[in-house]
Structures are given as C-alpha cells and as structure tokens.
mmCIF file of C-alpha atoms in Angstrom:
data_model
loop_
_atom_site.group_PDB
_atom_site.id
_atom_site.type_symbol
_atom_site.label_atom_id
_atom_site.label_comp_id
_atom_site.label_asym_id
_atom_site.label_seq_id
_atom_site.Cartn_x
_atom_site.Cartn_y
_atom_site.Cartn_z
ATOM 1 C CA UNK A 216 6.498 -6.696 -1.219
ATOM 2 C CA UNK A 217 7.608 -5.077 2.036
ATOM 3 C CA UNK A 218 4.823 -5.737 4.524
ATOM 4 C CA UNK A 219 2.908 -8.909 3.927
ATOM 5 C CA UNK A 220 -0.850 -8.573 3.670
ATOM 6 C CA UNK A 221 -1.370 -11.115 6.449
ATOM 7 C CA UNK A 222 -4.653 -11.320 8.298
ATOM 8 C CA UNK A 223 -2.971 -10.965 11.645
ATOM 9 C CA UNK A 224 0.213 -9.858 13.339
ATOM 10 C CA UNK A 225 2.628 -11.186 15.910
ATOM 11 C CA UNK A 226 2.222 -10.256 19.543
ATOM 12 C CA UNK A 227 5.373 -8.152 19.449
ATOM 13 C CA UNK A 228 5.183 -6.485 16.051
ATOM 14 C CA UNK A 229 4.079 -6.463 12.435
ATOM 15 C CA UNK A 230 5.167 -9.258 10.118
ATOM 16 C CA UNK A 231 7.182 -8.356 6.996
ATOM 17 C CA UNK A 232 8.453 -10.079 3.872
ATOM 18 C CA UNK A 233 11.479 -11.284 5.890
ATOM 19 C CA UNK A 234 9.217 -13.688 7.773
ATOM 20 C CA UNK A 235 9.931 -17.331 6.902
ATOM 21 C CA UNK A 236 13.295 -16.678 5.241
ATOM 22 C CA UNK A 237 15.627 -19.703 5.149
ATOM 23 C CA UNK A 238 19.393 -19.032 5.194
ATOM 24 C CA UNK A 239 21.936 -21.767 4.484
ATOM 25 C CA UNK A 240 25.365 -22.127 6.110
ATOM 26 C CA UNK A 241 28.181 -24.035 4.402
ATOM 27 C CA UNK A 242 28.636 -27.663 5.384
ATOM 28 C CA UNK A 243 31.085 -27.944 8.289
ATOM 29 C CA UNK A 244 30.767 -24.325 9.416
ATOM 30 C CA UNK A 245 29.914 -23.881 13.104
ATOM 31 C CA UNK A 246 29.265 -20.125 13.043
ATOM 32 C CA UNK A 247 28.325 -17.511 10.485
ATOM 33 C CA UNK A 248 28.052 -13.754 10.035
ATOM 34 C CA UNK A 249 24.346 -13.407 9.361
ATOM 35 C CA UNK A 250 22.848 -10.971 6.840
ATOM 36 C CA UNK A 251 19.079 -10.575 6.474
ATOM 37 C CA UNK A 252 16.911 -8.343 4.305
ATOM 38 C CA UNK A 253 14.431 -6.052 6.066
ATOM 39 C CA UNK A 254 12.102 -3.386 4.609
ATOM 40 C CA UNK A 255 13.762 -0.026 3.967
ATOM 41 C CA UNK A 256 11.050 2.280 5.292
ATOM 42 C CA UNK A 257 11.617 5.931 4.449
ATOM 43 C CA UNK A 258 9.938 9.311 4.799
ATOM 44 C CA UNK A 259 6.783 10.112 2.807
ATOM 45 C CA UNK A 260 8.080 13.011 0.709
ATOM 46 C CA UNK A 261 7.985 10.652 -2.275
ATOM 47 C CA UNK A 262 6.750 7.167 -3.197
ATOM 48 C CA UNK A 263 7.674 4.236 -5.379
ATOM 49 C CA UNK A 264 4.975 2.084 -6.928
ATOM 50 C CA UNK A 265 5.281 -1.591 -7.725
ATOM 51 C CA UNK A 266 3.099 -4.612 -8.315
ATOM 52 C CA UNK A 267 2.389 -7.101 -5.544
ATOM 53 C CA UNK A 268 0.386 -10.295 -5.165
ATOM 54 C CA UNK A 269 -3.393 -10.029 -5.357
ATOM 55 C CA UNK A 270 -4.590 -10.670 -1.808
ATOM 56 C CA UNK A 271 -7.354 -8.206 -0.957
ATOM 57 C CA UNK A 272 -9.252 -8.089 2.278
ATOM 58 C CA UNK A 273 -12.928 -9.134 2.005
ATOM 59 C CA UNK A 274 -14.773 -6.640 -0.181
ATOM 60 C CA UNK A 275 -18.016 -7.213 1.715
ATOM 61 C CA UNK A 276 -18.022 -7.629 5.500
ATOM 62 C CA UNK A 277 -20.559 -7.711 8.297
ATOM 63 C CA UNK A 278 -18.415 -5.422 10.478
ATOM 64 C CA UNK A 279 -17.672 -2.761 7.862
ATOM 65 C CA UNK A 280 -19.480 0.576 7.556
ATOM 66 C CA UNK A 281 -21.535 0.808 4.369
ATOM 67 C CA UNK A 282 -21.377 4.223 2.675
ATOM 68 C CA UNK A 283 -24.968 4.373 1.449
ATOM 69 C CA UNK A 284 -24.677 8.134 0.823
ATOM 70 C CA UNK A 285 -22.507 7.222 -2.185
ATOM 71 C CA UNK A 286 -25.261 5.268 -3.904
ATOM 72 C CA UNK A 287 -25.831 8.207 -6.207
ATOM 73 C CA UNK A 288 -23.598 9.334 -9.033
ATOM 74 C CA UNK A 289 -20.509 11.554 -8.609
ATOM 75 C CA UNK A 290 -20.588 12.157 -4.869
ATOM 76 C CA UNK A 291 -18.172 12.441 -1.957
ATOM 77 C CA UNK A 292 -19.033 10.870 1.394
ATOM 78 C CA UNK A 293 -19.313 12.502 4.756
ATOM 79 C CA UNK A 294 -16.079 13.182 6.670
ATOM 80 C CA UNK A 295 -14.767 9.896 8.122
ATOM 81 C CA UNK A 296 -12.529 9.682 11.196
ATOM 82 C CA UNK A 297 -9.502 7.452 10.765
ATOM 83 C CA UNK A 298 -8.658 5.082 13.647
ATOM 84 C CA UNK A 299 -5.015 6.171 13.416
ATOM 85 C CA UNK A 300 -2.948 9.083 12.130
ATOM 86 C CA UNK A 301 -1.874 8.501 8.537
ATOM 87 C CA UNK A 302 1.267 9.899 6.933
ATOM 88 C CA UNK A 303 0.877 11.087 3.354
ATOM 89 C CA UNK A 304 3.274 13.288 1.377
ATOM 90 C CA UNK A 305 4.956 14.681 4.503
ATOM 91 C CA UNK A 306 1.637 15.552 6.146
ATOM 92 C CA UNK A 307 -0.353 13.762 8.829
ATOM 93 C CA UNK A 308 -4.091 13.212 8.456
ATOM 94 C CA UNK A 309 -6.757 11.908 10.819
ATOM 95 C CA UNK A 310 -9.823 12.191 8.559
ATOM 96 C CA UNK A 311 -10.680 11.364 4.973
ATOM 97 C CA UNK A 312 -13.484 11.446 2.420
ATOM 98 C CA UNK A 313 -14.403 8.686 -0.049
ATOM 99 C CA UNK A 314 -15.482 9.553 -3.585
ATOM 100 C CA UNK A 315 -17.977 7.449 -5.533
ATOM 101 C CA UNK A 316 -15.635 7.408 -8.551
ATOM 102 C CA UNK A 317 -12.974 5.330 -6.799
ATOM 103 C CA UNK A 318 -10.951 8.033 -5.075
ATOM 104 C CA UNK A 319 -10.009 8.792 -1.464
ATOM 105 C CA UNK A 320 -9.000 12.313 -0.411
ATOM 106 C CA UNK A 321 -7.749 13.814 2.839
ATOM 107 C CA UNK A 322 -9.336 17.192 2.004
ATOM 108 C CA UNK A 323 -12.191 17.688 4.511
ATOM 109 C CA UNK A 324 -13.673 20.506 2.436
ATOM 110 C CA UNK A 325 -14.877 17.943 -0.118
ATOM 111 C CA UNK A 326 -17.175 16.129 2.312
ATOM 112 C CA UNK A 327 -20.718 15.839 0.921
ATOM 113 C CA UNK A 328 -19.818 17.599 -2.334
ATOM 114 C CA UNK A 329 -19.493 16.502 -5.945
ATOM 115 C CA UNK A 330 -16.833 14.042 -7.136
ATOM 116 C CA UNK A 331 -15.860 15.177 -10.641
ATOM 117 C CA UNK A 332 -16.142 12.518 -13.344
ATOM 118 C CA UNK A 333 -14.218 13.954 -16.356
ATOM 119 C CA UNK A 334 -10.604 12.857 -16.857
ATOM 120 C CA UNK A 335 -10.062 15.104 -19.872
ATOM 121 C CA UNK A 336 -9.460 18.837 -20.320
ATOM 122 C CA UNK A 337 -9.600 21.152 -23.304
ATOM 123 C CA UNK A 338 -6.505 23.278 -23.810
ATOM 124 C CA UNK A 339 -6.571 25.702 -26.711
ATOM 125 C CA UNK A 340 -5.639 25.570 -29.533
ATOM 126 C CA UNK A 341 -6.468 21.851 -29.317
ATOM 127 C CA UNK A 342 -10.092 21.500 -30.497
ATOM 128 C CA UNK A 343 -10.725 18.234 -28.664
ATOM 129 C CA UNK A 344 -10.527 17.387 -24.980
ATOM 130 C CA UNK A 345 -7.319 15.559 -24.094
ATOM 131 C CA UNK A 346 -6.582 13.027 -21.316
ATOM 132 C CA UNK A 347 -5.281 14.795 -18.192
ATOM 133 C CA UNK A 348 -2.694 12.769 -16.204
ATOM 134 C CA UNK A 349 -1.641 13.506 -12.628
ATOM 135 C CA UNK A 350 -0.474 15.757 -11.152
ATOM 136 C CA UNK A 351 -3.175 18.229 -12.089
ATOM 137 C CA UNK A 352 -4.185 21.375 -10.201
ATOM 138 C CA UNK A 353 -7.032 22.632 -12.374
ATOM 139 C CA UNK A 354 -10.787 22.508 -11.983
ATOM 140 C CA UNK A 355 -13.138 23.575 -9.213
ATOM 141 C CA UNK A 356 -13.408 21.688 -5.929
ATOM 142 C CA UNK A 357 -16.768 20.118 -5.176
ATOM 143 C CA UNK A 358 -18.116 20.309 -8.736
ATOM 144 C CA UNK A 359 -18.898 17.229 -10.833
ATOM 145 C CA UNK A 360 -17.507 18.884 -13.993
ATOM 146 C CA UNK A 361 -15.014 19.918 -15.361
ATOM 147 C CA UNK A 362 -12.110 17.699 -14.302
ATOM 148 C CA UNK A 363 -10.931 18.195 -10.731
ATOM 149 C CA UNK A 364 -8.406 15.884 -9.073
ATOM 150 C CA UNK A 365 -8.600 16.307 -5.281
ATOM 151 C CA UNK A 366 -5.837 17.453 -2.987
ATOM 152 C CA UNK A 367 -3.926 14.720 -1.146
ATOM 153 C CA UNK A 368 -5.737 11.947 -2.965
ATOM 154 C CA UNK A 369 -5.417 8.232 -3.678
ATOM 155 C CA UNK A 370 -6.905 7.067 -6.975
ATOM 156 C CA UNK A 371 -7.480 3.342 -6.933
ATOM 157 C CA UNK A 372 -8.778 3.387 -9.628
ATOM 158 C CA UNK A 373 -10.251 6.800 -10.437
ATOM 159 C CA UNK A 374 -12.788 6.423 -13.255
ATOM 160 C CA UNK A 375 -16.429 7.236 -13.873
ATOM 161 C CA UNK A 376 -18.493 4.593 -12.114
ATOM 162 C CA UNK A 377 -22.126 4.732 -11.049
ATOM 163 C CA UNK A 378 -23.013 3.304 -7.612
ATOM 164 C CA UNK A 379 -26.574 4.500 -8.077
ATOM 165 C CA UNK A 380 -27.303 1.476 -10.267
ATOM 166 C CA UNK A 381 -27.736 -2.127 -9.192
ATOM 167 C CA UNK A 382 -28.633 -4.025 -6.062
ATOM 168 C CA UNK A 383 -25.502 -6.124 -5.506
ATOM 169 C CA UNK A 384 -23.102 -3.175 -5.373
ATOM 170 C CA UNK A 385 -21.561 -2.125 -2.079
ATOM 171 C CA UNK A 386 -19.130 0.571 -0.955
ATOM 172 C CA UNK A 387 -17.782 0.230 2.579
ATOM 173 C CA UNK A 388 -14.837 0.890 4.851
ATOM 174 C CA UNK A 389 -13.500 -1.416 7.531
ATOM 175 C CA UNK A 390 -10.647 -1.636 10.034
ATOM 176 C CA UNK A 391 -8.420 -4.694 10.148
ATOM 177 C CA UNK A 392 -5.835 -5.720 12.755
ATOM 178 C CA UNK A 393 -4.607 -4.067 15.940
ATOM 179 C CA UNK A 394 -2.270 -1.189 16.745
ATOM 180 C CA UNK A 395 0.357 -0.465 15.525
ATOM 181 C CA UNK A 396 -0.402 -2.565 12.433
ATOM 182 C CA UNK A 397 -3.988 -1.619 11.635
ATOM 183 C CA UNK A 398 -5.296 -1.236 8.082
ATOM 184 C CA UNK A 399 -8.053 1.091 6.948
ATOM 185 C CA UNK A 400 -9.751 -0.638 4.023
ATOM 186 C CA UNK A 401 -12.037 1.090 1.493
ATOM 187 C CA UNK A 402 -13.844 -1.348 -0.805
ATOM 188 C CA UNK A 403 -15.903 -0.910 -3.962
ATOM 189 C CA UNK A 404 -17.731 -4.107 -4.877
ATOM 190 C CA UNK A 405 -19.654 -4.850 -8.076
ATOM 191 C CA UNK A 406 -20.162 -1.168 -9.001
ATOM 192 C CA UNK A 407 -21.450 -0.437 -12.508
ATOM 193 C CA UNK A 408 -19.391 1.534 -15.003
ATOM 194 C CA UNK A 409 -21.173 4.723 -16.027
ATOM 195 C CA UNK A 410 -22.809 4.343 -19.450
ATOM 196 C CA UNK A 411 -21.715 0.684 -19.599
ATOM 197 C CA UNK A 412 -23.858 -0.543 -16.746
ATOM 198 C CA UNK A 413 -23.448 -4.246 -17.514
ATOM 199 C CA UNK A 414 -19.739 -3.866 -16.766
ATOM 200 C CA UNK A 415 -18.914 -4.124 -13.063
ATOM 201 C CA UNK A 416 -15.952 -2.783 -11.114
ATOM 202 C CA UNK A 417 -14.474 -4.242 -7.914
ATOM 203 C CA UNK A 418 -11.510 -2.500 -6.283
ATOM 204 C CA UNK A 419 -9.964 -1.750 -2.890
ATOM 205 C CA UNK A 420 -7.685 0.857 -1.264
ATOM 206 C CA UNK A 421 -5.755 -0.087 1.904
ATOM 207 C CA UNK A 422 -4.000 2.401 4.224
ATOM 208 C CA UNK A 423 -1.352 0.938 6.577
ATOM 209 C CA UNK A 424 -0.861 2.378 10.040
ATOM 210 C CA UNK A 425 2.643 3.529 11.089
ATOM 211 C CA UNK A 426 4.340 2.736 7.764
ATOM 212 C CA UNK A 427 2.340 5.002 5.433
ATOM 213 C CA UNK A 428 2.161 2.232 2.825
ATOM 214 C CA UNK A 429 -0.839 2.307 0.454
ATOM 215 C CA UNK A 430 -2.083 -0.795 -1.358
ATOM 216 C CA UNK A 431 -4.592 -1.041 -4.200
ATOM 217 C CA UNK A 432 -6.292 -4.261 -5.257
ATOM 218 C CA UNK A 433 -8.186 -4.488 -8.534
ATOM 219 C CA UNK A 434 -10.533 -7.463 -8.645
ATOM 220 C CA UNK A 435 -12.107 -6.352 -11.911
ATOM 221 C CA UNK A 436 -11.546 -3.064 -13.701
ATOM 222 C CA UNK A 437 -13.110 -3.014 -17.200
ATOM 223 C CA UNK A 438 -12.909 -0.328 -19.900
ATOM 224 C CA UNK A 439 -16.012 1.568 -20.977
ATOM 225 C CA UNK A 440 -14.464 2.881 -24.197
ATOM 226 C CA UNK A 441 -17.598 4.722 -25.286
ATOM 227 C CA UNK A 442 -17.599 7.084 -22.281
ATOM 228 C CA UNK A 443 -15.023 9.488 -20.828
ATOM 229 C CA UNK A 444 -12.495 8.155 -23.307
ATOM 230 C CA UNK A 445 -12.403 4.864 -21.400
ATOM 231 C CA UNK A 446 -9.817 6.551 -19.160
ATOM 232 C CA UNK A 447 -8.731 5.698 -15.627
ATOM 233 C CA UNK A 448 -5.964 6.659 -13.188
ATOM 234 C CA UNK A 449 -4.108 4.479 -10.698
ATOM 235 C CA UNK A 450 -1.957 6.791 -8.599
ATOM 236 C CA UNK A 451 -1.657 9.414 -5.867
ATOM 237 C CA UNK A 452 -1.037 13.159 -5.747
ATOM 238 C CA UNK A 453 -0.057 15.543 -2.946
ATOM 239 C CA UNK A 454 -1.952 18.372 -1.273
ATOM 240 C CA UNK A 455 -0.490 21.085 -3.523
ATOM 241 C CA UNK A 456 -1.418 18.956 -6.550
ATOM 242 C CA UNK A 457 2.032 19.482 -8.057
ATOM 243 C CA UNK A 458 3.562 16.090 -7.275
ATOM 244 C CA UNK A 459 2.253 12.623 -8.071
ATOM 245 C CA UNK A 460 3.111 8.999 -8.683
ATOM 246 C CA UNK A 461 1.181 6.642 -10.950
ATOM 247 C CA UNK A 462 1.447 2.991 -11.897
ATOM 248 C CA UNK A 463 3.230 2.580 -15.252
ATOM 249 C CA UNK A 464 0.823 2.831 -18.164
ATOM 250 C CA UNK A 465 -2.092 3.750 -15.892
ATOM 251 C CA UNK A 466 -1.914 7.550 -15.688
ATOM 252 C CA UNK A 467 -5.116 8.599 -17.454
ATOM 253 C CA UNK A 468 -5.007 5.971 -20.173
ATOM 254 C CA UNK A 469 -7.236 3.125 -21.295
ATOM 255 C CA UNK A 470 -6.423 0.006 -19.310
ATOM 256 C CA UNK A 471 -8.160 -2.982 -17.781
ATOM 257 C CA UNK A 472 -7.178 -5.174 -14.840
ATOM 258 C CA UNK A 473 -8.236 -8.398 -13.183
ATOM 259 C CA UNK A 474 -6.869 -9.724 -9.901
ATOM 260 C CA UNK A 475 -3.984 -7.257 -9.741
ATOM 261 C CA UNK A 476 -2.255 -5.738 -6.706
ATOM 262 C CA UNK A 477 -0.159 -2.575 -6.353
ATOM 263 C CA UNK A 478 1.701 -0.931 -3.481
ATOM 264 C CA UNK A 479 2.832 2.662 -2.992
ATOM 265 C CA UNK A 480 5.815 2.662 -0.644
ATOM 266 C CA UNK A 481 7.276 5.795 1.020
ATOM 267 C CA UNK A 482 10.627 6.425 -0.649
ATOM 268 C CA UNK A 483 11.732 9.837 0.603
ATOM 269 C CA UNK A 484 15.325 10.797 1.394
ATOM 270 C CA UNK A 485 15.232 9.957 5.120
ATOM 271 C CA UNK A 486 15.490 6.335 6.273
ATOM 272 C CA UNK A 487 13.455 5.434 9.361
ATOM 273 C CA UNK A 488 15.524 2.348 10.255
ATOM 274 C CA UNK A 489 16.766 2.417 13.878
ATOM 275 C CA UNK A 490 18.174 -1.043 14.611
ATOM 276 C CA UNK A 491 17.682 -4.784 14.190
ATOM 277 C CA UNK A 492 18.143 -7.430 16.881
ATOM 278 C CA UNK A 493 18.501 -11.197 16.605
ATOM 279 C CA UNK A 494 16.950 -13.379 19.330
ATOM 280 C CA UNK A 495 16.599 -17.079 19.971
ATOM 281 C CA UNK A 496 13.027 -18.315 20.155
ATOM 282 C CA UNK A 497 13.530 -18.461 23.930
ATOM 283 C CA UNK A 498 14.151 -14.708 23.945
ATOM 284 C CA UNK A 499 17.957 -14.597 24.361
ATOM 285 C CA UNK A 500 19.586 -11.662 22.547
ATOM 286 C CA UNK A 501 22.194 -12.958 20.090
ATOM 287 C CA UNK A 502 23.266 -9.865 18.136
ATOM 288 C CA UNK A 503 22.373 -6.230 17.392
ATOM 289 C CA UNK A 504 22.986 -4.089 14.317
ATOM 290 C CA UNK A 505 22.479 -0.374 13.630
ATOM 291 C CA UNK A 506 22.353 1.916 10.584
ATOM 292 C CA UNK A 507 26.115 1.560 10.019
ATOM 293 C CA UNK A 508 25.636 -2.191 9.512
ATOM 294 C CA UNK A 509 23.311 -1.828 6.535
ATOM 295 C CA UNK A 510 23.611 -1.720 2.761
ATOM 296 C CA UNK A 511 21.126 -1.687 -0.123
ATOM 297 C CA UNK A 512 21.386 -4.250 -2.919
ATOM 298 C CA UNK A 513 17.646 -4.633 -3.605
ATOM 299 C CA UNK A 514 15.335 -1.656 -4.043
ATOM 300 C CA UNK A 515 13.027 -1.256 -1.058
ATOM 301 C CA UNK A 516 15.129 -3.404 1.281
ATOM 302 C CA UNK A 517 18.084 -3.045 3.622
ATOM 303 C CA UNK A 518 20.743 -5.747 3.964
ATOM 304 C CA UNK A 519 21.348 -5.886 7.722
ATOM 305 C CA UNK A 520 24.531 -7.649 8.858
ATOM 306 C CA UNK A 521 24.928 -8.906 12.407
ATOM 307 C CA UNK A 522 28.688 -8.628 13.007
ATOM 308 C CA UNK A 523 28.647 -10.898 16.068
ATOM 309 C CA UNK A 524 29.019 -14.537 14.943
ATOM 310 C CA UNK A 525 25.852 -16.624 15.070
ATOM 311 C CA UNK A 526 26.526 -20.236 16.142
ATOM 312 C CA UNK A 527 23.414 -22.433 15.889
ATOM 313 C CA UNK A 528 23.417 -25.308 18.421
ATOM 314 C CA UNK A 529 21.819 -27.600 15.798
ATOM 315 C CA UNK A 530 20.190 -27.468 12.369
ATOM 316 C CA UNK A 531 17.737 -26.251 11.346
ATOM 317 C CA UNK A 532 17.736 -23.402 13.896
ATOM 318 C CA UNK A 533 15.063 -20.714 14.158
ATOM 319 C CA UNK A 534 15.657 -17.132 15.284
ATOM 320 C CA UNK A 535 13.600 -13.959 15.664
ATOM 321 C CA UNK A 536 14.590 -10.764 13.872
ATOM 322 C CA UNK A 537 13.141 -7.695 15.595
ATOM 323 C CA UNK A 538 13.550 -4.518 13.555
ATOM 324 C CA UNK A 539 12.790 -1.028 14.845
ATOM 325 C CA UNK A 540 11.730 1.926 12.717
ATOM 326 C CA UNK A 541 10.814 5.449 13.663
ATOM 327 C CA UNK A 542 7.088 6.015 13.300
ATOM 328 C CA UNK A 543 6.099 8.309 10.454
ATOM 329 C CA UNK A 544 4.027 10.183 13.072
ATOM 330 C CA UNK A 545 6.305 12.332 15.277
ATOM 331 C CA UNK A 546 6.073 11.457 18.956
ATOM 332 C CA UNK A 547 4.583 8.016 18.359
ATOM 333 C CA UNK A 548 6.389 4.860 19.581
ATOM 334 C CA UNK A 549 8.767 3.129 17.200
ATOM 335 C CA UNK A 550 7.350 0.435 14.956
ATOM 336 C CA UNK A 551 8.748 -3.015 15.775
ATOM 337 C CA UNK A 552 8.531 -5.776 13.194
ATOM 338 C CA UNK A 553 9.059 -9.381 14.290
ATOM 339 C CA UNK A 554 10.002 -12.077 11.802
ATOM 340 C CA UNK A 555 11.185 -15.661 12.041
ATOM 341 C CA UNK A 556 14.247 -16.784 10.058
ATOM 342 C CA UNK A 557 15.616 -20.311 9.802
ATOM 343 C CA UNK A 558 19.299 -21.209 9.495
ATOM 344 C CA UNK A 559 19.988 -24.531 7.828
ATOM 345 C CA UNK A 560 23.231 -26.216 6.791
ATOM 346 C CA UNK A 561 24.178 -27.404 3.348
ATOM 347 C CA UNK A 562 24.216 -31.206 3.146
ATOM 348 C CA UNK A 563 27.274 -31.358 0.890
ATOM 349 C CA UNK A 564 30.808 -30.025 1.049
ATOM 350 C CA UNK A 565 32.708 -29.758 -2.201
ATOM 351 C CA UNK A 566 36.098 -31.553 -2.130
ATOM 352 C CA UNK A 567 36.979 -31.026 -5.773
ATOM 353 C CA UNK A 568 35.336 -29.863 -8.950
ATOM 354 C CA UNK A 569 33.615 -33.226 -9.389
ATOM 355 C CA UNK A 570 33.511 -34.878 -5.935
ATOM 356 C CA UNK A 571 31.308 -34.027 -2.959
ATOM 357 C CA UNK A 572 31.068 -35.505 0.507
ATOM 358 C CA UNK A 573 27.963 -35.530 2.656
ATOM 359 C CA UNK A 574 27.770 -33.381 5.778
ATOM 360 C CA UNK A 575 25.118 -35.715 7.222
ATOM 361 C CA UNK A 576 26.724 -38.852 8.674
#
C-alpha cells in the first residue's frame, strides 16, 4: 500500500506507508548512509491494481450526503461537485455522477439518466449473450439496456443491484480529511441484489486528492447467479473507452468478496518525485536527495538514498522524512508527505561464525 488509509494527516503533509519504518544500523557503527522507501507516484496515463488491507471509511455517516434520487433501479444521480480537482487517465475532473449499480463516472452528460444493468452483449454468430469485459465502447449512453459502460468510469463493483428495495440501504458520499489529502468517499450500504433481494451488497469507492489514487472496499459482494449471469466488474476505463484496468479475475466474471480492499495506483511513464529531505524531530535538516539518488527494487516504491552520512546521537533515534511530489493537477502546489522513521542499532556484533558480543554494555 502506498498511502495509508489513516483517519487523519500530519500538519505538514500526508502520511504514507513509510511512516513508522524502523531501520537498524550495525553494532558499533556511528554513522550510516540511509536508504528509505517512499511511494513512486507517477502520471495517470495508466494504472496498476493491487490488493490492500480492508479499512473502509464509515459506510453510514451523519455528515455525508445521502443520494435518495438513487433509491430507484438503474439510475444515475444528479451532477455532484467534487471538493478538489481529480486526475484520471490524463484528464482533470471537478464533477462526477454516481450510478445506482455501483459505478462512478466523470461524464456529466449521464446525470439523471439511466444506468445500464446488462453486462453481456450478443455478437453474431454467437446465439447467446456473452460476458463483456472492459474496455467496452458499445451501447447507448443514458439507456438502461443494452450494456453501456460509461466514459471515464470507476466500477467498484459494477453489477445489477436494486436500491429501490429495503429500508436499511443507504447510498451516500462524504468528504474526509483536509487539503491536500482529502478523500471523496462514495458508499453503498446494505443494497439488495436485483432478483436476489435477500442478498445484500456493501461497497465503497474512495478518490484521493493530489495523488489520483483510487481505492475500492468490498464489505460484502455476493453472486446472484440466476440474474445477469451473476457477473460483476471491478475496474476502471478511460474517457475514450479504449483503455482499462481490472482486478485479476474480476473483469465481468462471477466472483464474490467479503472484507476485501483494492487500490488503483497511477503508473504512467512520468515520475512525479521531486526530492526527499531528512530532518530531526526538532526540525534540523540532515540530508537531501533528488531523482538521481533513487532506484526501484519494489514495484510502486522508490528507494531514496541520502548520500550525506546520518549520525544518530543515541539509539533509538527518530527522524522525519519529507518527500515532495509534483501535483497531478498542473499549477497546484507540490504534495508533501511527512513520515517518521526510527534508526536503531543491532545489539550484537559478530566476532566469528559462532561467537557474538553484545553492543549494550
């Protein structure tokens, strides 16, 4: 996971997966050349998808906006203003529309129109309708049938559900955090599956400000095998509907999920890393590194090496790593992430293959 789904942020920047890292120096060493892993944020021309821990935001809140217009079948919401500009497939959007079948689209033309339910198409000479994975550019916008997968859309999960049934169901959006680390959260809670109304679906789509990261949390996603082929899609496709990314095994297939998390991370050709700086907790600058000081040994991360020696006055010693990235929105201030790392010292020094001496005392 690149950016932790924490319910807060530091005063000086977002918190990432680097936060809380413990690095160990050899026993007897006074200084070290420090290397830390930081997220490798890239442009949004493409995405990688991976699993992550299941840690959704609350599905039902008192501060969220309930989308009661979706409590009918196969419907798109009104046009909703985003609290921040969102980068998606090399475009920037400030508005979106929520579909009652578990989809979000940045196409304003779909506001208050039909959200198509079929996930199959008939292609002659095949006599039977076949599952249609993404990307797909067919169908007619705004109609509930045949299959139409919206432009610039996030499907988390896209399947035929029926919010018009039940009293406990809720669809809402909410805003979490503060700039530049806000999250726009779209939640579907306890929504009945169409034709299998005793089966309930709970799922969530999260848009991250500045980074362009998309998260999907699936609290409960059952299969209604007797309707629509039991099909569902977990993925995203671009505005032209000719490019897409889907979670493995979940591109218009039968699948179920409980307490699962996924993240779609921008993975285009252009890195947005600017520099990383190492500070003491008192705010003294210790070292700085730039793009030339980086390497990649783990997908999605940069290994940043601070060439200036780091000499902790005692152990364990805590430092702040402040990493700057270009915003995915041109003209916006750089994103600064702030993480705490701890440097400890090994308690043993090896004297021979079988003998060790303690570094402590």
